[in-house]
mmCIF file of C-alpha atoms in Angstrom:
data_model
loop_
_atom_site.group_PDB
_atom_site.id
_atom_site.type_symbol
_atom_site.label_atom_id
_atom_site.label_comp_id
_atom_site.label_asym_id
_atom_site.label_seq_id
_atom_site.Cartn_x
_atom_site.Cartn_y
_atom_site.Cartn_z
ATOM 1 C CA GLU A 1 88.935 85.827 109.130
ATOM 2 C CA ARG A 2 89.601 84.075 105.810
ATOM 3 C CA THR A 3 92.580 86.321 105.042
ATOM 4 C CA TRP A 4 93.943 85.708 108.542
ATOM 5 C CA ARG A 5 93.583 81.916 108.280
ATOM 6 C CA HIS A 6 94.845 81.674 104.705
ATOM 7 C CA SER A 7 97.717 84.162 104.669
ATOM 8 C CA VAL A 8 98.802 85.153 108.176
ATOM 9 C CA ALA A 9 97.997 82.527 110.829
ATOM 10 C CA PRO A 10 100.818 80.145 111.779
ATOM 11 C CA ALA A 11 98.242 77.314 111.710
ATOM 12 C CA PRO A 12 94.812 77.319 110.001
ATOM 13 C CA ASP A 13 92.968 76.448 113.208
ATOM 14 C CA GLN A 14 94.640 79.143 115.319
ATOM 15 C CA PRO A 15 92.170 81.819 116.448
ATOM 16 C CA GLY A 16 92.787 85.196 114.856
ATOM 17 C CA PRO A 17 92.510 88.716 116.207
ATOM 18 C CA LEU A 18 88.924 88.972 114.940
ATOM 19 C CA SER A 19 87.590 85.902 116.743
ATOM 20 C CA GLY A 20 84.742 86.482 119.144
ATOM 21 C CA ALA A 21 84.735 90.259 118.852
ATOM 22 C CA LEU A 22 83.774 93.055 116.533
ATOM 23 C CA ALA A 23 87.158 94.132 115.211
ATOM 24 C CA ASP A 24 88.010 97.678 114.401
ATOM 25 C CA VAL A 25 89.198 98.632 110.937
ATOM 26 C CA ALA A 26 92.757 99.225 112.184
ATOM 27 C CA THR A 27 93.022 95.516 113.074
ATOM 28 C CA ILE A 28 91.602 94.526 109.693
ATOM 29 C CA VAL A 29 94.018 96.761 107.772
ATOM 30 C CA GLY A 30 96.840 95.318 109.888
ATOM 31 C CA ILE A 31 95.814 91.835 108.723
ATOM 32 C CA ASP A 32 95.790 93.035 105.088
ATOM 33 C CA VAL A 33 99.339 94.391 105.507
ATOM 34 C CA ALA A 34 100.542 91.172 107.176
ATOM 35 C CA ALA A 35 98.992 89.133 104.339
ATOM 36 C CA ALA A 36 100.807 91.284 101.742
ATOM 37 C CA ARG A 37 104.089 90.651 103.560
ATOM 38 C CA GLU A 38 103.487 86.895 103.594
ATOM 39 C CA GLU A 39 102.111 86.501 100.067
ATOM 40 C CA VAL A 40 104.292 88.939 98.138
ATOM 41 C CA GLY A 41 107.253 89.378 100.456
ATOM 42 C CA ALA A 42 106.530 93.083 100.437
ATOM 43 C CA ARG A 43 108.102 95.487 102.885
ATOM 44 C CA VAL A 44 104.908 97.283 103.741
ATOM 45 C CA GLU A 45 103.905 98.750 107.080
ATOM 46 C CA VAL A 46 100.899 100.558 108.452
ATOM 47 C CA GLU A 47 101.002 103.547 110.808
ATOM 48 C CA TRP A 48 97.619 104.278 112.318
ATOM 49 C CA SER A 49 97.353 107.494 114.330
ATOM 50 C CA ALA A 50 93.631 108.177 113.882
ATOM 51 C CA PRO A 51 90.975 106.816 116.210
ATOM 52 C CA PRO A 52 89.071 103.983 114.510
ATOM 53 C CA PRO A 53 85.986 105.319 112.698
ATOM 54 C CA ASP A 54 82.872 104.946 114.806
ATOM 55 C CA ASP A 55 80.469 104.398 111.915
ATOM 56 C CA PRO A 56 80.430 101.293 109.674
ATOM 57 C CA GLU A 57 80.274 103.231 106.365
ATOM 58 C CA THR A 58 83.467 105.162 107.107
ATOM 59 C CA ALA A 59 85.178 101.993 108.350
ATOM 60 C CA VAL A 60 84.367 100.177 105.099
ATOM 61 C CA LEU A 61 85.581 103.122 102.996
ATOM 62 C CA VAL A 62 88.850 103.343 104.957
ATOM 63 C CA ARG A 63 89.418 99.595 104.594
ATOM 64 C CA ARG A 64 88.756 99.661 100.812
ATOM 65 C CA VAL A 65 91.047 102.646 100.254
ATOM 66 C CA ALA A 66 93.812 101.052 102.347
ATOM 67 C CA GLU A 67 93.325 97.738 100.528
ATOM 68 C CA GLU A 68 93.811 99.446 97.136
ATOM 69 C CA MET A 69 96.880 101.312 98.368
ATOM 70 C CA ILE A 70 98.439 98.127 99.721
ATOM 71 C CA ALA A 71 97.783 96.232 96.475
ATOM 72 C CA THR A 72 99.237 99.028 94.362
ATOM 73 C CA ALA A 73 102.238 99.659 96.611
ATOM 74 C CA VAL A 74 103.384 96.034 96.701
ATOM 75 C CA HIS A 75 103.503 95.982 92.907
ATOM 76 C CA HIS A 76 105.277 99.294 92.320
ATOM 77 C CA ALA A 77 107.545 99.896 95.301
ATOM 78 C CA GLU A 78 110.311 98.201 97.219
ATOM 79 C CA ALA A 79 109.001 99.451 100.565
ATOM 80 C CA ALA A 80 105.874 101.320 101.575
ATOM 81 C CA THR A 81 104.108 102.734 104.608
ATOM 82 C CA ILE A 82 100.364 103.232 104.657
ATOM 83 C CA ARG A 83 99.505 106.110 107.007
ATOM 84 C CA VAL A 84 96.045 106.659 108.461
ATOM 85 C CA THR A 85 95.523 110.020 110.145
ATOM 86 C CA LEU A 86 92.732 112.353 111.134
ATOM 87 C CA ASP A 87 92.518 115.852 109.642
ATOM 88 C CA ASP A 88 89.682 118.153 110.699
ATOM 89 C CA GLY A 89 87.444 115.137 111.321
ATOM 90 C CA ASP A 90 88.221 113.513 107.947
ATOM 91 C CA VAL A 91 90.217 110.289 107.727
ATOM 92 C CA VAL A 92 93.251 110.629 105.464
ATOM 93 C CA VAL A 93 94.892 107.498 104.072
ATOM 94 C CA ALA A 94 98.256 108.055 102.385
ATOM 95 C CA VAL A 95 101.064 105.910 101.054
ATOM 96 C CA ASP A 96 104.768 106.753 101.274
ATOM 97 C CA ALA A 97 106.794 104.423 99.066
ATOM 98 C CA THR A 98 110.326 104.017 97.766
ATOM 99 C CA GLY A 99 111.714 102.135 94.806
ATOM 100 C CA VAL A 100 114.677 99.766 94.695
ATOM 101 C CA ASP A 101 117.006 102.734 94.302
ATOM 102 C CA GLY A 102 115.572 104.404 97.430
ATOM 103 C CA ALA A 103 113.930 107.170 95.407
ATOM 104 C CA PRO A 104 110.358 108.115 96.302
ATOM 105 C CA VAL A 105 107.657 106.376 94.283
ATOM 106 C CA VAL A 106 104.074 107.577 94.062
ATOM 107 C CA PRO A 107 102.114 104.558 92.893
ATOM 108 C CA GLY A 108 98.886 105.224 91.032
ATOM 109 C CA LEU A 109 96.106 104.530 93.457
ATOM 110 C CA GLY A 110 93.532 103.024 91.125
ATOM 111 C CA ILE A 111 91.063 105.152 93.059
ATOM 112 C CA GLY A 112 89.151 107.902 91.369
ATOM 113 C CA VAL A 113 85.594 106.725 91.206
ATOM 114 C CA ASP A 114 83.378 108.572 93.627
ATOM 115 C CA THR A 115 81.143 106.441 95.805
ATOM 116 C CA GLY A 116 78.220 108.641 94.861
ATOM 117 C CA THR A 117 78.347 110.400 98.201
ATOM 118 C CA GLY A 118 81.309 112.705 97.553
ATOM 119 C CA ARG A 119 82.998 111.226 100.614
ATOM 120 C CA VAL A 120 86.061 109.678 98.915
ATOM 121 C CA VAL A 121 88.377 112.292 97.400
ATOM 122 C CA VAL A 122 91.859 111.888 95.959
ATOM 123 C CA ASP A 123 93.585 114.584 97.984
ATOM 124 C CA GLY A 124 96.927 114.560 96.180
ATOM 125 C CA PRO A 125 99.554 112.120 94.960
ATOM 126 C CA GLY A 126 99.317 108.984 97.074
ATOM 127 C CA GLN A 127 96.686 110.434 99.385
ATOM 128 C CA VAL A 128 92.932 109.898 99.751
ATOM 129 C CA ARG A 129 90.573 111.742 102.075
ATOM 130 C CA ILE A 130 87.408 110.122 103.412
ATOM 131 C CA ARG A 131 85.188 113.010 104.325
ATOM 132 C CA ARG A 132 83.309 112.970 107.568
ATOM 133 C CA GLY A 133 79.767 111.626 107.168
ATOM 134 C CA SER A 134 76.962 114.125 107.436
#
């Protein structure tokens, strides 16, 4: 709600998309992307093709991974797309980015510390897998 009111809402008292309801993580990541556009002027988009996680732990992990990717992408790329997909039950969050010259950029993710559960895995350049909970 604070990010919506501070960075995205046309007026601070305008109700946001989270008001009065339990929002899914896709809505929250959408707010993070909109805030990055407003605050940094970044050309960043989100493409969400996975169903929203149905457990709170996975939702929080997806949001944190996406948040790190957004923050990194807006500082190292001219344009970026954060993609959230499902692969064999795991949520995969990836960033596709290009530099000013249009060449692909793979920003460092700043992600590499395991949560202690083995659920968050850097799956390749610009891609993180959140393993299905047991």
